[in-house]
Amino acid sequence: MFDRKTVRIDERISWFSEVRHLLSPMSGVTDRPFRAICRDHGAHMGFCEFTSASGLYFENEQTWKLIDTEGEPGRVGIQIFGQDPAHMAAATRLLLARRMDVLDINFGCPAKKVVKKCGGSALLANVPLLEEIVRAVVEAADGFPVSAKFRTGWDDASLNYEEIGALLQEAGCVWVTLHGRTRNQKYRGHADWDTIARLVDALDIPVIGNGDVVDGDSYRAMTEHTRCHGVMVARGAIGNPWLFQQMDAVDRSEAWVPPSFRAMCEVNRRHVELEVQQRGEKTGCMVVRKHIAKCFKGYPGAAHLRKLLYAEETSAGMIAVLDAAARAGDPRLGADLVRNPEDLAS
Ligand SMILES: Cc1cc2nc3c(=O)[nH]c(=O)nc-3n(C[C@H](O)[C@H](O)[C@H](O)COP(=O)(O)O)c2cc1C
């Protein structure tokens, strides 16, 4: 339905022609359970949270734990960051034995601890080093597809996304993802979709647009505005894996039916179970909280439901609260679901 730009899809990623809705890498968020939940709701591809190439190279156990893709169904990408071309190349060689469909390089992270070592978005201000890194990774990948994700520049005075995009294409990246913000902007203000549109025009390879897509309307607006090959979503998917169904409905020109309150409870229940399987009882329960809180935000009684869930220290307790909430009904239909805990316990 969209007038997307016709692009050159590398034969190594012929499967990418139909990949339109991607779950962005998010540190501390896009673990395997969340990727599974998003995939269940129609994400065409998911990414592990970014990992330090040096951490992989020095065999840091915690870093390797983030790469947990063995046997993962569907399309999945691994993302690395770093400032040392030799470590980036070494990490690439190690990762080739892992289950992944693409290896992505992070040139967008604005976090101080990454930038001060000249990794992530700091490389936008050091183009020669960025080039050395992408060439080292592509060479080490030995024919395995490499992509890159980056921002529009370090700051408004040094926008260089077109130069970087052309460089990445020339160095052999199979696609690029542009987050339409500068490093200095971090997550403030709006993503500038004009920059994405310009990059789409300038490159032959697919450009994935990223920034501020939170529902079907914004998905449609970004795709129409930029003609990008696909859209990557990050914050909008937290607590809202239905975002992928919304985008799918837009692609099919169909109306989207929001999930029932019961379905929301059931998905969160499954998320609790998966996180606990993956990370153990304590961490699993902690990690899933932010998703649940975001999911019910804005519902009548949401604050109370959150309080009840946060008071639970075990997955069994959290699941009991969610099951009771599901039984109690849909607050949008007027049920005063969570006015007091006794209602939920019944
Ligand atoms: C909690 C959090 C963690 C993130 N971690 C990563 C990461 O590991 N790698 C990456 O490329 N971008 C990361 N990002 C940036 C997002 O992938 C995305 O580019 C940005 O949030 C803009 O998209 P959005 O408007 O859909 O959220 C992170 C963002 C958030 C909010």
mmCIF file of C-alpha atoms and ligand atoms in Angstrom:
data_model
loop_
_atom_site.group_PDB
_atom_site.id
_atom_site.type_symbol
_atom_site.label_atom_id
_atom_site.label_comp_id
_atom_site.label_asym_id
_atom_site.label_seq_id
_atom_site.Cartn_x
_atom_site.Cartn_y
_atom_site.Cartn_z
ATOM 1 C CA MET A 1 0.000 0.000 0.000
ATOM 2 C CA PHE A 2 2.958 2.344 0.550
ATOM 3 C CA ASP A 3 5.054 3.954 -2.108
ATOM 4 C CA ARG A 4 8.273 2.639 -0.609
ATOM 5 C CA LYS A 5 11.511 3.266 -2.424
ATOM 6 C CA THR A 6 12.715 0.310 -4.482
ATOM 7 C CA VAL A 7 15.992 -0.775 -2.965
ATOM 8 C CA ARG A 8 18.810 -3.182 -3.665
ATOM 9 C CA ILE A 9 18.413 -6.152 -1.369
ATOM 10 C CA ASP A 10 21.594 -8.134 -1.046
ATOM 11 C CA GLU A 11 21.039 -11.763 -2.001
ATOM 12 C CA ARG A 12 22.391 -12.874 1.371
ATOM 13 C CA ILE A 13 19.365 -11.239 2.966
ATOM 14 C CA SER A 14 16.679 -11.966 0.401
ATOM 15 C CA TRP A 15 14.377 -12.659 3.377
ATOM 16 C CA PHE A 16 14.652 -8.961 4.261
ATOM 17 C CA SER A 17 12.400 -7.878 1.404
ATOM 18 C CA GLU A 18 9.341 -8.506 3.563
ATOM 19 C CA VAL A 19 10.790 -7.338 6.870
ATOM 20 C CA ARG A 20 8.955 -4.098 7.707
ATOM 21 C CA HIS A 21 8.450 -4.084 11.483
ATOM 22 C CA LEU A 22 11.508 -4.555 13.639
ATOM 23 C CA LEU A 23 12.009 -4.526 17.376
ATOM 24 C CA SER A 24 14.915 -2.174 18.078
ATOM 25 C CA PRO A 25 17.758 -3.258 20.323
ATOM 26 C CA MET A 26 17.208 -1.910 23.848
ATOM 27 C CA SER A 27 19.677 -2.445 26.619
ATOM 28 C CA GLY A 28 18.007 -4.038 29.626
ATOM 29 C CA VAL A 29 14.780 -4.589 27.678
ATOM 30 C CA THR A 30 15.050 -6.715 24.523
ATOM 31 C CA ASP A 31 15.986 -9.970 26.167
ATOM 32 C CA ARG A 32 14.859 -13.268 24.739
ATOM 33 C CA PRO A 33 11.467 -13.375 26.511
ATOM 34 C CA PHE A 34 10.544 -9.909 25.266
ATOM 35 C CA ARG A 35 11.714 -10.732 21.760
ATOM 36 C CA ALA A 36 9.506 -13.832 21.859
ATOM 37 C CA ILE A 37 6.492 -11.839 23.022
ATOM 38 C CA CYS A 38 7.015 -9.256 20.269
ATOM 39 C CA ARG A 39 7.487 -11.968 17.668
ATOM 40 C CA ASP A 40 4.241 -13.609 18.830
ATOM 41 C CA HIS A 41 2.555 -10.277 18.102
ATOM 42 C CA GLY A 42 3.968 -9.916 14.633
ATOM 43 C CA ALA A 43 7.477 -8.426 14.938
ATOM 44 C CA HIS A 44 9.311 -9.487 11.790
ATOM 45 C CA MET A 45 12.663 -9.294 13.502
ATOM 46 C CA GLY A 46 14.103 -8.713 16.965
ATOM 47 C CA PHE A 47 17.479 -7.619 18.279
ATOM 48 C CA CYS A 48 19.399 -8.563 21.377
ATOM 49 C CA GLU A 49 20.423 -5.642 23.569
ATOM 50 C CA PHE A 50 23.775 -4.217 22.506
ATOM 51 C CA THR A 51 26.915 -5.924 23.723
ATOM 52 C CA SER A 52 30.418 -4.676 24.223
ATOM 53 C CA ALA A 53 32.853 -6.124 21.683
ATOM 54 C CA SER A 54 35.625 -5.891 24.255
ATOM 55 C CA GLY A 55 33.460 -7.723 26.797
ATOM 56 C CA LEU A 56 32.938 -10.529 24.290
ATOM 57 C CA TYR A 57 36.585 -10.546 23.348
ATOM 58 C CA PHE A 58 37.717 -10.756 27.001
ATOM 59 C CA GLU A 59 35.143 -13.486 27.595
ATOM 60 C CA ASN A 60 33.153 -11.564 30.149
ATOM 61 C CA GLU A 61 30.483 -14.002 31.252
ATOM 62 C CA GLN A 62 27.805 -11.349 31.795
ATOM 63 C CA THR A 63 28.346 -9.946 28.304
ATOM 64 C CA TRP A 64 28.083 -13.355 26.694
ATOM 65 C CA LYS A 65 24.849 -13.974 28.593
ATOM 66 C CA LEU A 66 23.235 -11.185 26.576
ATOM 67 C CA ILE A 67 23.720 -13.254 23.417
ATOM 68 C CA ASP A 68 21.177 -15.954 24.125
ATOM 69 C CA THR A 69 19.897 -16.727 20.654
ATOM 70 C CA GLU A 70 20.617 -20.450 20.453
ATOM 71 C CA GLY A 71 17.588 -22.145 18.903
ATOM 72 C CA GLU A 72 15.647 -18.879 18.742
ATOM 73 C CA PRO A 73 12.988 -19.052 16.036
ATOM 74 C CA GLY A 74 12.369 -16.231 13.566
ATOM 75 C CA ARG A 75 14.758 -13.480 12.563
ATOM 76 C CA VAL A 76 17.153 -12.171 15.165
ATOM 77 C CA GLY A 77 20.058 -9.746 15.124
ATOM 78 C CA ILE A 78 22.995 -9.285 17.463
ATOM 79 C CA GLN A 79 24.395 -5.794 17.995
ATOM 80 C CA ILE A 80 27.916 -4.903 19.096
ATOM 81 C CA PHE A 81 29.561 -1.659 20.085
ATOM 82 C CA GLY A 82 33.113 -0.607 20.753
ATOM 83 C CA GLN A 83 35.896 1.704 19.757
ATOM 84 C CA ASP A 84 38.694 -0.745 19.069
ATOM 85 C CA PRO A 85 38.642 -2.123 15.498
ATOM 86 C CA ALA A 86 40.677 -5.175 16.543
ATOM 87 C CA HIS A 87 38.235 -6.045 19.348
ATOM 88 C CA MET A 88 35.268 -5.427 17.070
ATOM 89 C CA ALA A 89 36.779 -7.777 14.474
ATOM 90 C CA ALA A 90 37.630 -10.413 17.084
ATOM 91 C CA ALA A 91 34.127 -10.250 18.582
ATOM 92 C CA THR A 92 32.681 -10.607 15.078
ATOM 93 C CA ARG A 93 34.678 -13.781 14.462
ATOM 94 C CA LEU A 94 33.530 -15.219 17.802
ATOM 95 C CA LEU A 95 29.903 -14.342 17.076
ATOM 96 C CA LEU A 96 29.856 -16.071 13.717
ATOM 97 C CA ALA A 97 29.301 -19.343 15.565
ATOM 98 C CA ARG A 98 26.153 -17.910 17.173
ATOM 99 C CA ARG A 99 22.599 -18.041 15.917
ATOM 100 C CA MET A 100 21.851 -14.713 14.206
ATOM 101 C CA ASP A 101 20.563 -13.385 10.899
ATOM 102 C CA VAL A 102 22.556 -10.162 10.879
ATOM 103 C CA LEU A 103 25.345 -8.589 12.892
ATOM 104 C CA ASP A 104 24.588 -4.946 13.624
ATOM 105 C CA ILE A 105 27.079 -2.264 14.663
ATOM 106 C CA ASN A 106 25.971 0.408 17.106
ATOM 107 C CA PHE A 107 26.977 3.951 16.157
ATOM 108 C CA GLY A 108 24.137 5.568 18.039
ATOM 109 C CA CYS A 109 24.402 4.965 21.774
ATOM 110 C CA PRO A 110 24.472 8.378 23.509
ATOM 111 C CA ALA A 111 25.273 7.055 27.015
ATOM 112 C CA LYS A 112 28.198 8.780 28.701
ATOM 113 C CA LYS A 113 29.913 5.567 29.735
ATOM 114 C CA VAL A 114 29.976 4.397 26.080
ATOM 115 C CA VAL A 115 30.740 7.771 24.527
ATOM 116 C CA LYS A 116 33.603 8.646 26.853
ATOM 117 C CA LYS A 117 35.479 5.599 25.569
ATOM 118 C CA CYS A 118 34.683 6.746 22.016
ATOM 119 C CA GLY A 119 32.111 4.008 21.295
ATOM 120 C CA GLY A 120 28.505 4.300 20.056
ATOM 121 C CA SER A 121 27.540 7.763 18.855
ATOM 122 C CA ALA A 122 30.996 9.210 19.663
ATOM 123 C CA LEU A 123 32.147 7.611 16.429
ATOM 124 C CA LEU A 124 29.898 9.969 14.480
ATOM 125 C CA ALA A 125 32.410 12.632 15.468
ATOM 126 C CA ASN A 126 35.350 10.444 14.452
ATOM 127 C CA VAL A 127 34.546 9.294 10.940
ATOM 128 C CA PRO A 128 37.984 7.785 10.168
ATOM 129 C CA LEU A 129 37.715 5.496 13.203
ATOM 130 C CA LEU A 130 34.099 4.657 12.377
ATOM 131 C CA GLU A 131 35.219 3.671 8.896
ATOM 132 C CA GLU A 132 38.059 1.558 10.260
ATOM 133 C CA ILE A 133 35.601 -0.230 12.525
ATOM 134 C CA VAL A 134 32.978 -0.978 9.900
ATOM 135 C CA ARG A 135 35.616 -2.231 7.473
ATOM 136 C CA ALA A 136 37.185 -4.432 10.162
ATOM 137 C CA VAL A 137 33.812 -5.930 11.080
ATOM 138 C CA VAL A 138 32.728 -6.533 7.474
ATOM 139 C CA GLU A 139 36.041 -8.208 6.736
ATOM 140 C CA ALA A 140 35.918 -10.360 9.865
ATOM 141 C CA ALA A 141 32.321 -11.298 9.087
ATOM 142 C CA ASP A 142 33.704 -13.029 5.994
ATOM 143 C CA GLY A 143 30.547 -12.722 3.920
ATOM 144 C CA PHE A 144 28.078 -12.827 6.812
ATOM 145 C CA PRO A 145 25.684 -9.837 6.550
ATOM 146 C CA VAL A 146 26.517 -6.744 8.603
ATOM 147 C CA SER A 147 24.223 -3.768 9.226
ATOM 148 C CA ALA A 148 24.611 -0.574 11.248
ATOM 149 C CA LYS A 149 22.398 1.674 13.341
ATOM 150 C CA PHE A 150 23.269 5.319 13.873
ATOM 151 C CA ARG A 151 22.050 8.811 14.660
ATOM 152 C CA THR A 152 21.948 11.915 12.497
ATOM 153 C CA GLY A 153 25.176 13.346 13.883
ATOM 154 C CA TRP A 154 26.849 14.429 17.085
ATOM 155 C CA ASP A 155 24.888 17.676 17.330
ATOM 156 C CA ASP A 156 22.850 20.025 15.159
ATOM 157 C CA ALA A 157 25.991 21.752 13.954
ATOM 158 C CA SER A 158 27.572 18.538 12.706
ATOM 159 C CA LEU A 159 24.838 16.519 11.011
ATOM 160 C CA ASN A 160 26.677 13.947 8.905
ATOM 161 C CA TYR A 161 24.208 11.112 8.447
ATOM 162 C CA GLU A 162 24.403 11.290 4.649
ATOM 163 C CA GLU A 163 28.185 11.000 4.689
ATOM 164 C CA ILE A 164 28.034 8.150 7.238
ATOM 165 C CA GLY A 165 25.220 6.366 5.401
ATOM 166 C CA ALA A 166 27.138 6.464 2.108
ATOM 167 C CA LEU A 167 30.255 5.237 3.873
ATOM 168 C CA LEU A 168 28.407 2.329 5.488
ATOM 169 C CA GLN A 169 26.843 1.343 2.173
ATOM 170 C CA GLU A 170 30.181 1.506 0.408
ATOM 171 C CA ALA A 171 31.858 -0.528 3.162
ATOM 172 C CA GLY A 172 29.402 -3.363 2.570
ATOM 173 C CA CYS A 173 26.560 -2.964 5.091
ATOM 174 C CA VAL A 174 23.444 -4.712 3.837
ATOM 175 C CA TRP A 175 21.141 -2.122 5.401
ATOM 176 C CA VAL A 176 21.275 0.819 7.785
ATOM 177 C CA THR A 177 18.939 2.063 10.486
ATOM 178 C CA LEU A 178 18.754 5.785 11.164
ATOM 179 C CA HIS A 179 17.410 7.152 14.452
ATOM 180 C CA GLY A 180 16.435 10.711 13.534
ATOM 181 C CA ARG A 181 18.069 12.385 16.525
ATOM 182 C CA THR A 182 21.551 13.703 17.222
ATOM 183 C CA ARG A 183 23.686 12.406 20.038
ATOM 184 C CA ASN A 184 23.253 15.645 21.957
ATOM 185 C CA GLN A 185 19.502 15.357 21.689
ATOM 186 C CA LYS A 186 19.645 11.951 23.399
ATOM 187 C CA TYR A 187 15.909 11.145 23.631
ATOM 188 C CA ARG A 188 14.646 14.732 23.823
ATOM 189 C CA GLY A 189 12.438 16.534 21.349
ATOM 190 C CA HIS A 190 11.246 14.828 18.190
ATOM 191 C CA ALA A 191 13.018 12.532 15.795
ATOM 192 C CA ASP A 192 13.586 14.406 12.546
ATOM 193 C CA TRP A 193 12.000 12.222 9.878
ATOM 194 C CA ASP A 194 13.249 14.532 7.109
ATOM 195 C CA THR A 195 16.742 13.174 7.750
ATOM 196 C CA ILE A 196 15.449 9.626 7.248
ATOM 197 C CA ALA A 197 13.702 10.671 4.017
ATOM 198 C CA ARG A 198 16.935 12.212 2.719
ATOM 199 C CA LEU A 199 18.935 9.110 3.544
ATOM 200 C CA VAL A 200 16.361 6.890 1.834
ATOM 201 C CA ASP A 201 16.768 9.038 -1.283
ATOM 202 C CA ALA A 202 20.548 8.950 -1.094
ATOM 203 C CA LEU A 203 21.181 5.210 -0.621
ATOM 204 C CA ASP A 204 20.511 2.119 -2.708
ATOM 205 C CA ILE A 205 20.399 -0.303 0.226
ATOM 206 C CA PRO A 206 17.374 -0.478 2.556
ATOM 207 C CA VAL A 207 17.077 2.252 5.167
ATOM 208 C CA ILE A 208 15.134 1.427 8.312
ATOM 209 C CA GLY A 209 13.510 4.437 9.950
ATOM 210 C CA ASN A 210 13.603 4.803 13.703
ATOM 211 C CA GLY A 211 12.282 7.306 16.215
ATOM 212 C CA ASP A 212 8.890 8.105 17.702
ATOM 213 C CA VAL A 213 6.770 5.408 16.078
ATOM 214 C CA VAL A 214 4.301 4.442 18.781
ATOM 215 C CA ASP A 215 1.125 3.359 16.989
ATOM 216 C CA GLY A 216 -0.401 2.634 13.597
ATOM 217 C CA ASP A 217 -0.792 6.311 12.719
ATOM 218 C CA SER A 218 2.817 7.198 13.430
ATOM 219 C CA TYR A 219 3.939 4.084 11.540
ATOM 220 C CA ARG A 220 1.915 5.177 8.516
ATOM 221 C CA ALA A 221 3.151 8.759 8.832
ATOM 222 C CA MET A 222 6.824 7.771 9.033
ATOM 223 C CA THR A 223 6.570 5.344 6.137
ATOM 224 C CA GLU A 224 4.750 7.855 3.946
ATOM 225 C CA HIS A 225 7.053 10.693 4.907
ATOM 226 C CA THR A 226 10.320 8.836 4.397
ATOM 227 C CA ARG A 227 9.494 5.935 2.001
ATOM 228 C CA CYS A 228 11.744 3.832 4.239
ATOM 229 C CA HIS A 229 11.941 0.084 3.735
ATOM 230 C CA GLY A 230 10.834 -0.696 7.287
ATOM 231 C CA VAL A 231 10.432 0.778 10.741
ATOM 232 C CA MET A 232 12.196 -0.090 13.954
ATOM 233 C CA VAL A 233 10.342 0.540 17.192
ATOM 234 C CA ALA A 234 11.802 0.732 20.677
ATOM 235 C CA ARG A 235 10.046 2.551 23.529
ATOM 236 C CA GLY A 236 6.622 2.214 21.930
ATOM 237 C CA ALA A 237 6.847 -1.575 22.190
ATOM 238 C CA ILE A 238 7.567 -1.684 25.927
ATOM 239 C CA GLY A 239 4.375 -2.954 27.515
ATOM 240 C CA ASN A 240 2.769 -2.794 24.074
ATOM 241 C CA PRO A 241 3.759 -5.709 21.848
ATOM 242 C CA TRP A 242 0.427 -5.087 20.067
ATOM 243 C CA LEU A 243 2.230 -2.253 18.298
ATOM 244 C CA PHE A 244 3.413 -4.841 15.767
ATOM 245 C CA GLN A 245 -0.171 -5.908 15.076
ATOM 246 C CA GLN A 246 -1.124 -2.257 14.688
ATOM 247 C CA MET A 247 1.561 -1.777 12.041
ATOM 248 C CA ASP A 248 0.495 -4.969 10.335
ATOM 249 C CA ALA A 249 -3.108 -3.751 10.228
ATOM 250 C CA VAL A 250 -1.905 -0.549 8.533
ATOM 251 C CA ASP A 251 0.003 -2.569 5.930
ATOM 252 C CA ARG A 252 -3.120 -4.589 5.224
ATOM 253 C CA SER A 253 -5.400 -1.526 5.300
ATOM 254 C CA GLU A 254 -7.413 -3.216 7.997
ATOM 255 C CA ALA A 255 -8.865 -1.780 11.190
ATOM 256 C CA TRP A 256 -6.949 -2.714 14.297
ATOM 257 C CA VAL A 257 -8.833 -4.104 17.250
ATOM 258 C CA PRO A 258 -7.126 -3.300 20.571
ATOM 259 C CA PRO A 259 -6.520 -6.240 22.912
ATOM 260 C CA SER A 260 -9.053 -6.932 25.612
ATOM 261 C CA PHE A 261 -8.012 -6.313 29.191
ATOM 262 C CA ARG A 262 -8.033 -10.074 29.709
ATOM 263 C CA ALA A 263 -5.653 -10.590 26.766
ATOM 264 C CA MET A 264 -3.342 -7.978 28.259
ATOM 265 C CA CYS A 265 -3.319 -9.841 31.557
ATOM 266 C CA GLU A 266 -2.603 -13.110 29.765
ATOM 267 C CA VAL A 267 0.315 -11.725 27.781
ATOM 268 C CA ASN A 268 1.816 -10.256 30.933
ATOM 269 C CA ARG A 269 1.337 -13.578 32.683
ATOM 270 C CA ARG A 270 3.294 -15.304 29.915
ATOM 271 C CA HIS A 271 5.949 -12.617 30.131
ATOM 272 C CA VAL A 272 6.362 -13.258 33.862
ATOM 273 C CA GLU A 273 6.724 -16.987 33.205
ATOM 274 C CA LEU A 274 9.282 -16.517 30.439
ATOM 275 C CA GLU A 275 11.382 -14.024 32.409
ATOM 276 C CA VAL A 276 11.468 -16.280 35.439
ATOM 277 C CA GLN A 277 12.491 -19.251 33.302
ATOM 278 C CA GLN A 278 15.219 -17.151 31.756
ATOM 279 C CA ARG A 279 16.564 -15.213 34.732
ATOM 280 C CA GLY A 280 15.350 -16.994 37.812
ATOM 281 C CA GLU A 281 12.652 -15.987 40.242
ATOM 282 C CA LYS A 282 14.024 -12.771 41.729
ATOM 283 C CA THR A 283 15.530 -11.033 38.711
ATOM 284 C CA GLY A 284 12.777 -12.312 36.425
ATOM 285 C CA CYS A 285 10.096 -10.690 38.594
ATOM 286 C CA MET A 286 12.042 -7.419 38.773
ATOM 287 C CA VAL A 287 12.704 -7.231 35.051
ATOM 288 C CA VAL A 288 9.128 -7.826 33.961
ATOM 289 C CA ARG A 289 7.686 -5.096 36.189
ATOM 290 C CA LYS A 290 8.490 -2.205 33.873
ATOM 291 C CA HIS A 291 6.687 -3.934 31.016
ATOM 292 C CA ILE A 292 3.584 -4.580 33.102
ATOM 293 C CA ALA A 293 3.508 -1.070 34.533
ATOM 294 C CA LYS A 294 3.737 0.404 31.038
ATOM 295 C CA CYS A 295 1.121 -1.981 29.684
ATOM 296 C CA PHE A 296 -1.606 -0.926 32.093
ATOM 297 C CA LYS A 297 -0.651 2.748 32.251
ATOM 298 C CA GLY A 298 -3.679 4.970 31.799
ATOM 299 C CA TYR A 299 -6.205 2.322 32.771
ATOM 300 C CA PRO A 300 -8.571 3.041 35.625
ATOM 301 C CA GLY A 301 -7.086 1.320 38.632
ATOM 302 C CA ALA A 302 -3.669 0.932 36.994
ATOM 303 C CA ALA A 303 -1.771 2.537 39.865
ATOM 304 C CA HIS A 304 -3.361 0.173 42.318
ATOM 305 C CA LEU A 305 -2.735 -2.852 40.140
ATOM 306 C CA ARG A 306 0.899 -1.790 39.868
ATOM 307 C CA LYS A 307 1.156 -1.452 43.623
ATOM 308 C CA LEU A 308 -0.213 -4.942 44.105
ATOM 309 C CA LEU A 309 2.146 -6.415 41.551
ATOM 310 C CA TYR A 310 5.150 -4.603 42.974
ATOM 311 C CA ALA A 311 4.316 -5.910 46.430
ATOM 312 C CA GLU A 312 4.635 -9.468 45.135
ATOM 313 C CA GLU A 313 8.086 -10.974 45.328
ATOM 314 C CA THR A 314 7.337 -14.254 43.614
ATOM 315 C CA SER A 315 6.140 -15.056 40.142
ATOM 316 C CA ALA A 316 3.298 -17.113 41.612
ATOM 317 C CA GLY A 317 2.127 -14.018 43.499
ATOM 318 C CA MET A 318 2.350 -11.810 40.419
ATOM 319 C CA ILE A 319 0.511 -14.350 38.318
ATOM 320 C CA ALA A 320 -2.228 -14.633 40.955
ATOM 321 C CA VAL A 321 -2.723 -10.851 40.830
ATOM 322 C CA LEU A 322 -2.845 -10.861 37.023
ATOM 323 C CA ASP A 323 -5.259 -13.808 36.942
ATOM 324 C CA ALA A 324 -7.528 -12.147 39.471
ATOM 325 C CA ALA A 325 -7.436 -8.917 37.477
ATOM 326 C CA ALA A 326 -8.314 -10.828 34.299
ATOM 327 C CA ARG A 327 -11.251 -12.484 36.037
ATOM 328 C CA ALA A 328 -12.438 -9.163 37.412
ATOM 329 C CA GLY A 329 -12.928 -7.768 33.941
ATOM 330 C CA ASP A 330 -12.152 -4.953 31.620
ATOM 331 C CA PRO A 331 -11.946 -1.507 33.226
ATOM 332 C CA ARG A 332 -12.756 0.123 29.912
ATOM 333 C CA LEU A 333 -16.147 -1.529 30.185
ATOM 334 C CA GLY A 334 -16.646 0.094 33.530
ATOM 335 C CA ALA A 335 -15.693 -2.628 35.977
ATOM 336 C CA ASP A 336 -14.116 -0.999 39.000
ATOM 337 C CA LEU A 337 -11.494 -3.641 38.890
ATOM 338 C CA VAL A 338 -8.786 -2.772 41.303
ATOM 339 C CA ARG A 339 -10.230 -0.463 43.882
ATOM 340 C CA ASN A 340 -9.108 -2.668 46.696
ATOM 341 C CA PRO A 341 -6.986 -5.784 46.999
ATOM 342 C CA GLU A 342 -9.883 -7.918 48.231
ATOM 343 C CA ASP A 343 -11.550 -7.458 44.830
ATOM 344 C CA LEU A 344 -8.546 -8.964 43.205
ATOM 345 C CA ALA A 345 -8.147 -11.811 45.656
ATOM 346 C CA SER A 346 -11.685 -13.044 45.174
HETATM 347 C C1 LIG B 1 16.042 1.653 27.483
HETATM 348 C C2 LIG B 1 16.639 1.830 26.118
HETATM 349 C C3 LIG B 1 17.737 1.086 25.755
HETATM 350 C C4 LIG B 1 18.296 1.230 24.467
HETATM 351 N N1 LIG B 1 19.339 0.419 24.105
HETATM 352 C C5 LIG B 1 19.788 0.454 22.817
HETATM 353 C C6 LIG B 1 20.750 -0.483 22.351
HETATM 354 O O1 LIG B 1 21.207 -1.380 23.075
HETATM 355 N N2 LIG B 1 21.151 -0.380 21.052
HETATM 356 C C7 LIG B 1 20.649 0.575 20.196
HETATM 357 O O2 LIG B 1 21.031 0.624 19.025
HETATM 358 N N3 LIG B 1 19.749 1.466 20.626
HETATM 359 C C8 LIG B 1 19.286 1.414 21.889
HETATM 360 N N4 LIG B 1 18.301 2.278 22.285
HETATM 361 C C9 LIG B 1 17.734 3.225 21.311
HETATM 362 C C10 LIG B 1 16.516 2.615 20.608
HETATM 363 O O3 LIG B 1 16.855 1.405 19.956
HETATM 364 C C11 LIG B 1 15.903 3.580 19.598
HETATM 365 O O4 LIG B 1 16.872 3.913 18.654
HETATM 366 C C12 LIG B 1 15.402 4.875 20.261
HETATM 367 O O5 LIG B 1 14.767 4.615 21.486
HETATM 368 C C13 LIG B 1 14.429 5.615 19.337
HETATM 369 O O6 LIG B 1 13.359 4.779 18.983
HETATM 370 P P1 LIG B 1 11.901 4.911 19.681
HETATM 371 O O7 LIG B 1 11.431 6.318 19.479
HETATM 372 O O8 LIG B 1 11.070 3.885 18.939
HETATM 373 O O9 LIG B 1 12.072 4.604 21.124
HETATM 374 C C14 LIG B 1 17.761 2.171 23.566
HETATM 375 C C15 LIG B 1 16.660 2.941 23.957
HETATM 376 C C16 LIG B 1 16.102 2.789 25.211
HETATM 377 C C17 LIG B 1 14.913 3.624 25.584
#
